Coordinates of C-alpha atoms and ligand atoms in Angstrom, one line a residue:
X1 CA 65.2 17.1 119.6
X2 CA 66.0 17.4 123.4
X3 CA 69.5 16.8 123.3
X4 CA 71.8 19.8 123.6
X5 CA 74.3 21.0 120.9
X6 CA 77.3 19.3 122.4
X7 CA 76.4 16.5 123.6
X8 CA 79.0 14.2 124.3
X9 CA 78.3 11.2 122.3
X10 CA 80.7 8.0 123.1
X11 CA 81.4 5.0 124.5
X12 CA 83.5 3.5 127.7
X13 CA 86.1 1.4 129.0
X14 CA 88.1 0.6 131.6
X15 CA 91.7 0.0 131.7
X16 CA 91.9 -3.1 133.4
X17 CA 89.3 -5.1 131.7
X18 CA 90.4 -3.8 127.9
X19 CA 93.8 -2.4 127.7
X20 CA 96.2 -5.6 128.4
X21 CA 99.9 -5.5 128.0
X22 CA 99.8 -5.7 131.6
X23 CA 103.8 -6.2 132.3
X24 CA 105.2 -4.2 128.9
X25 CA 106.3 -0.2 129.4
X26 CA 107.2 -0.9 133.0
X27 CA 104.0 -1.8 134.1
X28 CA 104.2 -3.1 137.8
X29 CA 101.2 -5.5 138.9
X30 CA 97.8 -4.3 139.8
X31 CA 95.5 -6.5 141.9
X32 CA 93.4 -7.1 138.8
X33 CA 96.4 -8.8 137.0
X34 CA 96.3 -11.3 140.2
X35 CA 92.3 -12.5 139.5
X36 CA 91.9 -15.3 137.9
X37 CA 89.3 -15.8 134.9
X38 CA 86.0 -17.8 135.4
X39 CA 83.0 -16.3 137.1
X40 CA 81.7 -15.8 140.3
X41 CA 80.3 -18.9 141.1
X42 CA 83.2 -21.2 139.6
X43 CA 87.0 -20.7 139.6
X44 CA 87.2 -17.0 139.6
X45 CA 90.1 -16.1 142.5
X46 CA 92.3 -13.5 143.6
X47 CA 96.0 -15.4 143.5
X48 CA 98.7 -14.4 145.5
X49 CA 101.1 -14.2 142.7
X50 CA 100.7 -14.9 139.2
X51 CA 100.4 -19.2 138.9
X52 CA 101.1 -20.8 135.5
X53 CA 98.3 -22.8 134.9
X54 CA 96.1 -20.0 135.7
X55 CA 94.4 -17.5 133.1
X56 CA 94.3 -14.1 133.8
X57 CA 92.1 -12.2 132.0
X58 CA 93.3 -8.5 132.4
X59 CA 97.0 -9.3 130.9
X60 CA 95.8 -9.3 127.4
X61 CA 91.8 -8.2 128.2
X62 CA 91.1 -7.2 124.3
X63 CA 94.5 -5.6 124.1
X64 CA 93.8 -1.7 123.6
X65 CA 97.8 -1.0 124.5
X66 CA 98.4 -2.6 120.9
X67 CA 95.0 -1.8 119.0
X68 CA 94.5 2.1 120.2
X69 CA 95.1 3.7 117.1
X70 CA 92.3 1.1 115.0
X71 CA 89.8 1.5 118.0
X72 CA 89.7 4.7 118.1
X73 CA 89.7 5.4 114.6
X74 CA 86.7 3.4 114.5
X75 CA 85.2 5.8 117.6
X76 CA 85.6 8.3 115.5
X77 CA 84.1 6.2 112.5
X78 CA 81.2 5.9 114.8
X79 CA 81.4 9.7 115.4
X80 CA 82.3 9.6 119.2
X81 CA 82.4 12.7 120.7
X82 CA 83.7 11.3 123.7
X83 CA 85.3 8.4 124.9
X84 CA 85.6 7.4 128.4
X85 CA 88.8 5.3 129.5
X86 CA 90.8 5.0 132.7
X87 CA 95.0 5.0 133.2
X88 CA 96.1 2.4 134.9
X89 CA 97.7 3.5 137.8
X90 CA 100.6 0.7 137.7
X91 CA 101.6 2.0 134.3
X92 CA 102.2 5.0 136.0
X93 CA 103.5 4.4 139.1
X94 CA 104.5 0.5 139.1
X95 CA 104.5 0.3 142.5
X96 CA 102.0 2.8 143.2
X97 CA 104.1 4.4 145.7
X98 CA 107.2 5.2 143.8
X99 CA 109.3 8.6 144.0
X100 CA 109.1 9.1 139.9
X101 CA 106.3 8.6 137.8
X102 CA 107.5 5.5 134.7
X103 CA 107.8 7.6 131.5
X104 CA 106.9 5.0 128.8
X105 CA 103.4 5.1 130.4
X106 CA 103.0 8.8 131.0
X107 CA 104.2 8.5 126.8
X108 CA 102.0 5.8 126.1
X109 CA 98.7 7.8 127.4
X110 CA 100.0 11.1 125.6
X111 CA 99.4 9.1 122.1
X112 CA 96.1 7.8 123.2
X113 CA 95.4 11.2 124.2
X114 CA 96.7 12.9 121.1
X115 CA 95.1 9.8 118.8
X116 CA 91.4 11.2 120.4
X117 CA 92.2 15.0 119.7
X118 CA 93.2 13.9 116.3
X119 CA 89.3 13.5 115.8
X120 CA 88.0 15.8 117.7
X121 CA 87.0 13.1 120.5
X122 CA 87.1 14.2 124.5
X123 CA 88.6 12.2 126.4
X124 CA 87.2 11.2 129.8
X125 CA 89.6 9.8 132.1
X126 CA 88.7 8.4 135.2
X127 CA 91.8 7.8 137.3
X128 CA 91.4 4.9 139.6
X129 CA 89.0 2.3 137.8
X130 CA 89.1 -0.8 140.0
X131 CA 92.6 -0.5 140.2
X132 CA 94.7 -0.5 142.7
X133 CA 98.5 -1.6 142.6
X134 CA 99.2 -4.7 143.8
X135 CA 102.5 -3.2 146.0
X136 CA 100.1 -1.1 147.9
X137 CA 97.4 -3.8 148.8
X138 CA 100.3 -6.3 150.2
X139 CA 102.2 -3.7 152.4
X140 CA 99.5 -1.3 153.0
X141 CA 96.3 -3.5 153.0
X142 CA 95.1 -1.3 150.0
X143 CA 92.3 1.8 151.2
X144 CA 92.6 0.0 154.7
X145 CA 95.9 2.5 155.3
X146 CA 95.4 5.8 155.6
X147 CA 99.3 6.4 153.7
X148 CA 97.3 5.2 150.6
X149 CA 95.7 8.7 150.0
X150 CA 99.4 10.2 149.4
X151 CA 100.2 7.6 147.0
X152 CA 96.8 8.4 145.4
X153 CA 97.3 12.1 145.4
X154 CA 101.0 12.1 143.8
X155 CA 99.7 10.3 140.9
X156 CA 96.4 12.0 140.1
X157 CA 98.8 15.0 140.4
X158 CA 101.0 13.6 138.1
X159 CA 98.4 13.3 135.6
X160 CA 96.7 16.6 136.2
X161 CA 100.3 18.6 135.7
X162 CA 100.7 16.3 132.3
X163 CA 97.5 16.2 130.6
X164 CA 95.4 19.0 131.7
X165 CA 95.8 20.3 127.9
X166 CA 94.6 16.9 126.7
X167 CA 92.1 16.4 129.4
X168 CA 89.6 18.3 130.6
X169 CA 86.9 15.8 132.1
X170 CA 88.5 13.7 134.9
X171 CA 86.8 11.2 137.4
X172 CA 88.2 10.5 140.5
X173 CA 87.3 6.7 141.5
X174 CA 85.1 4.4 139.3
X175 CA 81.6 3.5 141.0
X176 CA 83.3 4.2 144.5
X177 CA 80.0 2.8 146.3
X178 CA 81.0 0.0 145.3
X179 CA 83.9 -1.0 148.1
X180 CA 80.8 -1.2 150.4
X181 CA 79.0 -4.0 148.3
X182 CA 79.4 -7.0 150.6
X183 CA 78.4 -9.4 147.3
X184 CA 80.8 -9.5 144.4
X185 CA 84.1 -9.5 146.7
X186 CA 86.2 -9.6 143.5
X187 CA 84.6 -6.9 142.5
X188 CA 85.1 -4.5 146.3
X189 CA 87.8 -6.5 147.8
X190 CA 90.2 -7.2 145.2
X191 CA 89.2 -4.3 142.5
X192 CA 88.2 -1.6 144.0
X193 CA 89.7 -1.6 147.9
X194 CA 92.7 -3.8 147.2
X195 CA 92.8 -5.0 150.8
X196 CA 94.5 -7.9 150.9
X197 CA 93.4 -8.6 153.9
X198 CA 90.6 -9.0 153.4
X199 CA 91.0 -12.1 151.5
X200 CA 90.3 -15.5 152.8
X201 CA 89.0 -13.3 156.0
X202 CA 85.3 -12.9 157.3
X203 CA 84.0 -9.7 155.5
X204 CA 84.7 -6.6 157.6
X205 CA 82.5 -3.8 157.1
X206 CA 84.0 -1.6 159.4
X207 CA 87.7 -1.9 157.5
X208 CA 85.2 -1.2 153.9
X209 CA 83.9 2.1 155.2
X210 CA 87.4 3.0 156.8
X211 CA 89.2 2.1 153.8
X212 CA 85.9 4.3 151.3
X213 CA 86.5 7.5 154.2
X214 CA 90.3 7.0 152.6
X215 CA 89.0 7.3 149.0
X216 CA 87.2 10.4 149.7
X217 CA 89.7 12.4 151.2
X218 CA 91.7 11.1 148.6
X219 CA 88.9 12.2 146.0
X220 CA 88.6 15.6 148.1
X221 CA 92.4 16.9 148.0
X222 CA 92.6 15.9 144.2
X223 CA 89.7 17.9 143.2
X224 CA 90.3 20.6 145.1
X225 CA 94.1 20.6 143.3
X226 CA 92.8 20.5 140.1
X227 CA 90.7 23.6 141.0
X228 CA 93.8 25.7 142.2
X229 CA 95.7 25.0 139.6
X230 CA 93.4 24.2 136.4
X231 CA 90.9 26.2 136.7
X232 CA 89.4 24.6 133.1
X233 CA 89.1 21.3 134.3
X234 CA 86.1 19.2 135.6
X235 CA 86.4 16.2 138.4
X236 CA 83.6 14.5 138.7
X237 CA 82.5 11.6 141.0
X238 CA 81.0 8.4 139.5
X239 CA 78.6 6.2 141.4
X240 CA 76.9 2.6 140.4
X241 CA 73.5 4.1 140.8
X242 CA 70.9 1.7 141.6
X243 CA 67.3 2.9 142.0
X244 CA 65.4 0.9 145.1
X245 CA 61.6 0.0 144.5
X246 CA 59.5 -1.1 147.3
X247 CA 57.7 -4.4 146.3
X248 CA 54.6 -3.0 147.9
X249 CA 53.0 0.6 148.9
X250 CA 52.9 -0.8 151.8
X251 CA 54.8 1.6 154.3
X252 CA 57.8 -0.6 155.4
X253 CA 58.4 -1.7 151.9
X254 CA 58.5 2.4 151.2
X255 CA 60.7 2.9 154.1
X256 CA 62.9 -0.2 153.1
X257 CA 63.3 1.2 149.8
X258 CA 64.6 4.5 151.0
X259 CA 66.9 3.3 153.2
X260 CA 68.5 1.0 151.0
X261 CA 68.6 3.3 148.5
X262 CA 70.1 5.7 150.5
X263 CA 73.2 4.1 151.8
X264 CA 74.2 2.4 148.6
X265 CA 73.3 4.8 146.2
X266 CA 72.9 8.5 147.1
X267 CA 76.0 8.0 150.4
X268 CA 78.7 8.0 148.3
X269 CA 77.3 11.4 146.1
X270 CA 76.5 13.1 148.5
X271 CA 79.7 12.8 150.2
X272 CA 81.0 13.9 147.3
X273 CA 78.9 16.4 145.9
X274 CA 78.1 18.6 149.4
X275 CA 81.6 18.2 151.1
X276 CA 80.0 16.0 154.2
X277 CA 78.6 13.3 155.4
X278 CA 74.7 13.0 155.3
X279 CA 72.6 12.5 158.8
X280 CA 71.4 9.2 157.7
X281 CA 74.8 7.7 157.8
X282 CA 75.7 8.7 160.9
X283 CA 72.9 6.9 162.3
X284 CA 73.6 3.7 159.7
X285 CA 77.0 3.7 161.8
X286 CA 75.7 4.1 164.7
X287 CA 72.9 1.1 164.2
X288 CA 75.5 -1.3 163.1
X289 CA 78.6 -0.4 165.4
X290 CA 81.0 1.4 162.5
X291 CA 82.8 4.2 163.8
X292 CA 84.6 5.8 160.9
X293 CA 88.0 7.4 161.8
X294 CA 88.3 10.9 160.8
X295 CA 91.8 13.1 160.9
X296 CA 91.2 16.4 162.3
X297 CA 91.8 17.8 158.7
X298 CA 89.2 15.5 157.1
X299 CA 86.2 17.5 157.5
X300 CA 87.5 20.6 155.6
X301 CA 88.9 18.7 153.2
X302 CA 86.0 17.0 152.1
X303 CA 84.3 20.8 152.4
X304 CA 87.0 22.2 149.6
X305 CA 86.7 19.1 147.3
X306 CA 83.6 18.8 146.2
X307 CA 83.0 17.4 142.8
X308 CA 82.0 19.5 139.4
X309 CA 79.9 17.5 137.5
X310 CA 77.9 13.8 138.8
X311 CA 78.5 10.9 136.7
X312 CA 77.0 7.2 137.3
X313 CA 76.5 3.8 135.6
X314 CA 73.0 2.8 135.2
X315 CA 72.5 -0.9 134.4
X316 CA 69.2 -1.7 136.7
X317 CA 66.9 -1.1 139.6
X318 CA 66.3 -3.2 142.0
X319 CA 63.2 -4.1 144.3
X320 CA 63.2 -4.9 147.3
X321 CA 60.3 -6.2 150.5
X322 CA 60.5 -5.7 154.0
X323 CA 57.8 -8.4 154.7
X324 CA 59.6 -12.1 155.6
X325 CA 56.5 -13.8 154.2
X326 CA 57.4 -12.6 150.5
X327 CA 60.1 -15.2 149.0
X328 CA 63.2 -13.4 147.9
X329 CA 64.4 -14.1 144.5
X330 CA 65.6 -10.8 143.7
X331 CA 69.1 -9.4 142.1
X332 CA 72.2 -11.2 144.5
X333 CA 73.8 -7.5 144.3
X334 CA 71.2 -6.2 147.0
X335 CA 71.7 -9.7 149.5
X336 CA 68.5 -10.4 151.6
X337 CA 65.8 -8.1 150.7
X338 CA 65.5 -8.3 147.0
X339 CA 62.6 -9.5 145.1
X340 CA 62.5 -9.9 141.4
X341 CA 60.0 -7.1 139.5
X342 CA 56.9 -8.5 137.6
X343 CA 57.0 -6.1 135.1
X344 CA 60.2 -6.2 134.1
X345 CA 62.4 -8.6 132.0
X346 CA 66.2 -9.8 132.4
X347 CA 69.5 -9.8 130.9
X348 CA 71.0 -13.0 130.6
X349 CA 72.9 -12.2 133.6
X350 CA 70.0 -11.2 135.8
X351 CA 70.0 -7.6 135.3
X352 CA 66.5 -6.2 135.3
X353 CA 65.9 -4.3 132.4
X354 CA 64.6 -1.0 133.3
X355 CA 64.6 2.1 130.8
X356 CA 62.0 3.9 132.7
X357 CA 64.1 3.5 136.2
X358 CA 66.5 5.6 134.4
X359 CA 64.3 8.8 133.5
X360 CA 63.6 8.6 137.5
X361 CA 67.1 8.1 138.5
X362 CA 68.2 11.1 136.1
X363 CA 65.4 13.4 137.5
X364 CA 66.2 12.0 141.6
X365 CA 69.8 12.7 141.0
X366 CA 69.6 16.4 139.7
X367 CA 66.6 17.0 141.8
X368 CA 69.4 16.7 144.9
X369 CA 72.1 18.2 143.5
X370 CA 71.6 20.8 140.4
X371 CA 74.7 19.3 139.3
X372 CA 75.4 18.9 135.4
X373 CA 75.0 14.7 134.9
X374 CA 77.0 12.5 132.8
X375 CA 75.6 9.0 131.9
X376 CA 79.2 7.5 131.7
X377 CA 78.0 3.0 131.8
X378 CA 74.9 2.0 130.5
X379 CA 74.9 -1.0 128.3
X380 CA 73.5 -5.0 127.9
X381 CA 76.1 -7.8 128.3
X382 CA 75.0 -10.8 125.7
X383 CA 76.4 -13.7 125.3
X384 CA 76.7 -13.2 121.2
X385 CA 78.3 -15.3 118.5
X386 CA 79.3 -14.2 114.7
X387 CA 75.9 -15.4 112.7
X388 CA 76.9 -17.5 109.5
X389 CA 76.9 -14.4 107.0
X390 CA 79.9 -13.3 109.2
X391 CA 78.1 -10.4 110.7
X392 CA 76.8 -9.7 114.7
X393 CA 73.5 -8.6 114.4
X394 CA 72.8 -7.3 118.0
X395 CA 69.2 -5.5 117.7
X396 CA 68.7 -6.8 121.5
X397 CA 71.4 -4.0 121.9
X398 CA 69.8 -2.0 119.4
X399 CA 66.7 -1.9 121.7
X400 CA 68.5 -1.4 125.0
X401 CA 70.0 1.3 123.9
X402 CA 67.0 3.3 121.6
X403 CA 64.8 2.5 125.1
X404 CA 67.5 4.2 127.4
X405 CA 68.0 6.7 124.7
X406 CA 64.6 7.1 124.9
X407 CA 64.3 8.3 128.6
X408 CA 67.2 10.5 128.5
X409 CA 65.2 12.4 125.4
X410 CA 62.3 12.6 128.1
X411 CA 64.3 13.6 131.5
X412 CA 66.0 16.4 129.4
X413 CA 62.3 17.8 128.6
X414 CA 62.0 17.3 132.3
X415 CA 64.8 19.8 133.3
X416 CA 67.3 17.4 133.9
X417 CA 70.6 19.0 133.1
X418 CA 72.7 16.0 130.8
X419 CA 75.6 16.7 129.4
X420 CA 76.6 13.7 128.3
X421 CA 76.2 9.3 127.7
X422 CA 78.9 7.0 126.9
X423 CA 78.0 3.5 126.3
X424 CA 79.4 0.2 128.0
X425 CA 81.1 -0.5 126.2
X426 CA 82.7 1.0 123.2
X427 CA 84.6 -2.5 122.6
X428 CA 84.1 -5.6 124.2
X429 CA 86.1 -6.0 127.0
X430 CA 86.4 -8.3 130.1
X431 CA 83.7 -8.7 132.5
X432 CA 84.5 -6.8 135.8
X433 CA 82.3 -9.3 138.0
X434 CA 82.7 -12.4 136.1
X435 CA 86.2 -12.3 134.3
X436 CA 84.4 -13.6 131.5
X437 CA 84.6 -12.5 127.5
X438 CA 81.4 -14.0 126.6
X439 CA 79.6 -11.7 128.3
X440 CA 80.1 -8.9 125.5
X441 CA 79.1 -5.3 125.9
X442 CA 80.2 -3.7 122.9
X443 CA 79.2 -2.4 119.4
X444 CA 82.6 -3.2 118.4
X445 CA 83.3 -7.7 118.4
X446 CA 86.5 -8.5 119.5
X447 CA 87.9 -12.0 118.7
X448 CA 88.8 -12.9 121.6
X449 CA 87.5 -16.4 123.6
X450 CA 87.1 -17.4 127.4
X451 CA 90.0 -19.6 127.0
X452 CA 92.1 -17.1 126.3
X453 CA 91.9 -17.7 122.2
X454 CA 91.2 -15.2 119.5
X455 CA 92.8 -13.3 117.2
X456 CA 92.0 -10.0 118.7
X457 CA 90.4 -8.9 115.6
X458 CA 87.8 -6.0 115.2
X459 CA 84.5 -6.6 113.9
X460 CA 81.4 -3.9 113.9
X461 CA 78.3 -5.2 115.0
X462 CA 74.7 -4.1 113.5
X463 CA 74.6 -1.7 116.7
X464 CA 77.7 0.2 115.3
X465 CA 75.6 1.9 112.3
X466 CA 72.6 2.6 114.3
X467 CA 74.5 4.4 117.1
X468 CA 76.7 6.4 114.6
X469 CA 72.8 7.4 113.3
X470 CA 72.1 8.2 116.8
X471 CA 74.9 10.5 116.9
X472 CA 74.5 12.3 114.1
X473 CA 71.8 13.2 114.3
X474 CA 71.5 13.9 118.2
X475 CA 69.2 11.8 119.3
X476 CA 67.1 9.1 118.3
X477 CA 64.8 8.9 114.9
X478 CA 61.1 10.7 115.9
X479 CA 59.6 6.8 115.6
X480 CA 62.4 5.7 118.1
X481 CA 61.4 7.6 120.8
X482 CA 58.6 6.4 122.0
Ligands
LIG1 C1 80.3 -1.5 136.2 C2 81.8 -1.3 136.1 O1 80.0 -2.1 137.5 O2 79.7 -2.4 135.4 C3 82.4 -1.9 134.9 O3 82.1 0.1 136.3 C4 81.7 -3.2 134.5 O4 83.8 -2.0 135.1 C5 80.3 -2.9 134.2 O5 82.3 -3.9 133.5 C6 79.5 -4.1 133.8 O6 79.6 -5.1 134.8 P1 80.2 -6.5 134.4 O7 80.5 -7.2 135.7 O8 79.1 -7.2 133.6 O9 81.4 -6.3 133.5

């Protein structure tokens, strides 16, 4: 068995696609409670203000705020040793800017916190999870203003001073390469930058890299805070990492690879990890006329705020060709240059299924920073119904996860220093990039429809007992690991 004593075992979540009760305890709006189910394609939209006729899908999302004590009783069924979950900023501050921080949410977190320490489960709590308050994105444009990292630093302080005997593993911004994604505007626009905007506007790259400079000062001055004063705790970052494969060996296809690979998925880490910004961006800025607007402080605060531990979500690589002859059919994440991989299969939702790519990603990663690694999304999103004996029997899941599994087991014997892997999801939750409920993630079936039906009850899928045998005994059975 590679897996260390210690390992934290779990699953994850995010607070705006699971928790609901999105306007009880003094909740103010986020922009995610202003986007409209559907999917990408269809009727999914960001909405002014909240329209009647229009389903939301984050107000109830599979209603944690109601069902935290069952849920993570059954984490700790499954024998979670951690469970990763974010606050939601607007139950915090409602406005996101206010003077006093709302106390039925700081309470309300203090019982989810106190529910996991009950069983002996570690919280992991990353504090901005595409969420950004609603207040901040009208008046402020979101990221786009530069008064936006105050707001940000009063409230991760907030939750620093109150939980840091709860909490010990904190994450400053959910997949923060992500506000550079041109594709998916939900997702970068509406989730994670919150500039309004933005919306109904051409894209503006320059504004995205402005408003992701804001994010990591913010990310810098809250890490180095927690360092002053808690000692104890750990801030980590948290990128989407997605490996880039040339189609060919062919040495523009090589070069292609790199590049992409550089700006979408090693920028944002190393940023975060070495306190500056790498020599390859500077020249990506300079190619496509971004000029990035530093504060004379910004430098050295980026310097003192570097993170203590590397976490990512790992769903799939990507491929891409730099020749124009080669047709591009590849992932719509990556835009023009993406090809679709021979040798790999698909999710239902286009996701090239790669175990392998993860053993490479895990060793890449540590091999630049030396950094202790936390798997914190990896997962399959199924479209799954209840079979007629009553029961969902997943083993699609099964697979996914024992391949993954599989990898980690192998990158550890490579060196790799991983400390922990929490699944996505624990629970199903809402689709961040569609809106959608029938694309379900979790080991745990929640009744709960597209339409907005269901009665929210819990089910365990067939994944739930082979995880839970995962976890006991560290690691996968010796004829799973191949
Ligand atoms: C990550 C996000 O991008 O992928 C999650 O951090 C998200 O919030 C997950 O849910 C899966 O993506 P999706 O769009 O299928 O929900």
């Amino acid at each position: 068995m590679s897996f260390p004593k210690g390992f934290l075992w779990g699953g994850a979540s995010a607070a705006n696609q699971y928790e609901g009760g999105y306007n009880e305890g003094g909740k103010g709006l986020a922009c995610a409670d202003l986007i409209s189910g559907g999917s990408l394609t269809t009727s999914r939209q960001i909405t002014p203000t909240i329209e009647e006729d229009r389903l939301y899908p984050s107000h109830e999302a599979t209603d944690f705020y109601h069902h935290y004590e069952e849920d993570i009783a059954l984490f700790a069924e499954a024998g979670f040793k951690a469970f990763r979950m974010s606050i939601n900023w607007t139950r915090i501050f409602p406005n996101g800017n206010d003077e006093t921080p709302n106390d039925a949410g700081l309470a309300f977190y203090d019982r989810v916190f106190d529910a996991c320490r009950k069983y002996g489960i570690e919280p992991i709590v990353t504090i901005a999870h595409f969420d950004v308050p609603a207040h901040l994105s009208e008046v402020y444009n979101g990221w786009g203003s530069r008064e936006v990292i105050d707001f940000y630093t009063r409230y991760a302080t907030v939750l620093f001073d109150r939980y840091h005997e709860k909490v010990k593993y904190w994450i400053t911004f959910n997949e923060i390469n992500t506000a550079t994604l041109s594709i998916g505007n939900f997702l970068s626009l509406g989730l994670q930058v919150g500039a309004s905007s933005f919306i109904d506007q051409p894209d503006n790259m320059q504004l995205r890299y402005q408003a992701l400079h804001h994010q990591f000062v913010a990310s810098a001055k809250v890490v180095a805070y927690a360092h002053e004063q808690f000692p104890a705790l750990q801030v980590g970052c948290m990128i989407s990492y997605m490996p880039r494969y040339p189609y060919t060996c062919h040495p523009n296809d090589v070069l292609l690879a790199k590049q992409e690979e550089n700006m979408h998925s090693k920028f944002c880490g190393d940023v975060q990890v070495t306190g500056k910004y790498p020599y390859y961006a500077k020249k990506y800025f300079a190619d496509n006329g971004f000029s990035i607007a530093f504060a004379p402080e910004d430098q050295d605060i980026l310097a003192k705020g570097t993170v203590d531990y590397y976490t990512f979500s790992y769903y799939l690589t990507l491929c891409v060709s730099a020749d124009e002859n080669v047709t591009k059919n590849g992932h719509s994440m990556i835009g023009g240059s993406g090809v679709n991989n021979p040798y790999l299969e698909q999710t239902e939702w286009n996701a090239m299924i790669d175990p392998v790519g993860l053993r490479i990603a895990l060793n890449d990663i540590y091999d630049r920073y030396q950094l202790p690694l936390m798997i914190v999304e990896n997962g399959i999103g199924v479209s799954e119904e209840v079979a007629a004996d009553g029961q969902i029997h997943d083993q699609y899941r099964i697979d996914y996860l024992q391949k993954h599994i599989a990898e980690m087991d192998k990158a550890i014997e490579d060196g790799v220093d991983l400390i922990g892997y929490t699944i996505w999801s624990a629970v199903d939750i809402v689709s961040a990039s569609t809106g959608e409920m029938k694309k379900r993630y979790g080991i745990i079936f929640v009744d709960k429809y597209d339409d907005g039906t269901g009665t929210l009850a819990r089910k365990k899928k067939d994944s739930f007992a082979w995880y839970q045998q995962v976890i006991e005994q560290n690691g996968l059975a010796k004829n799973e690991t191949k």
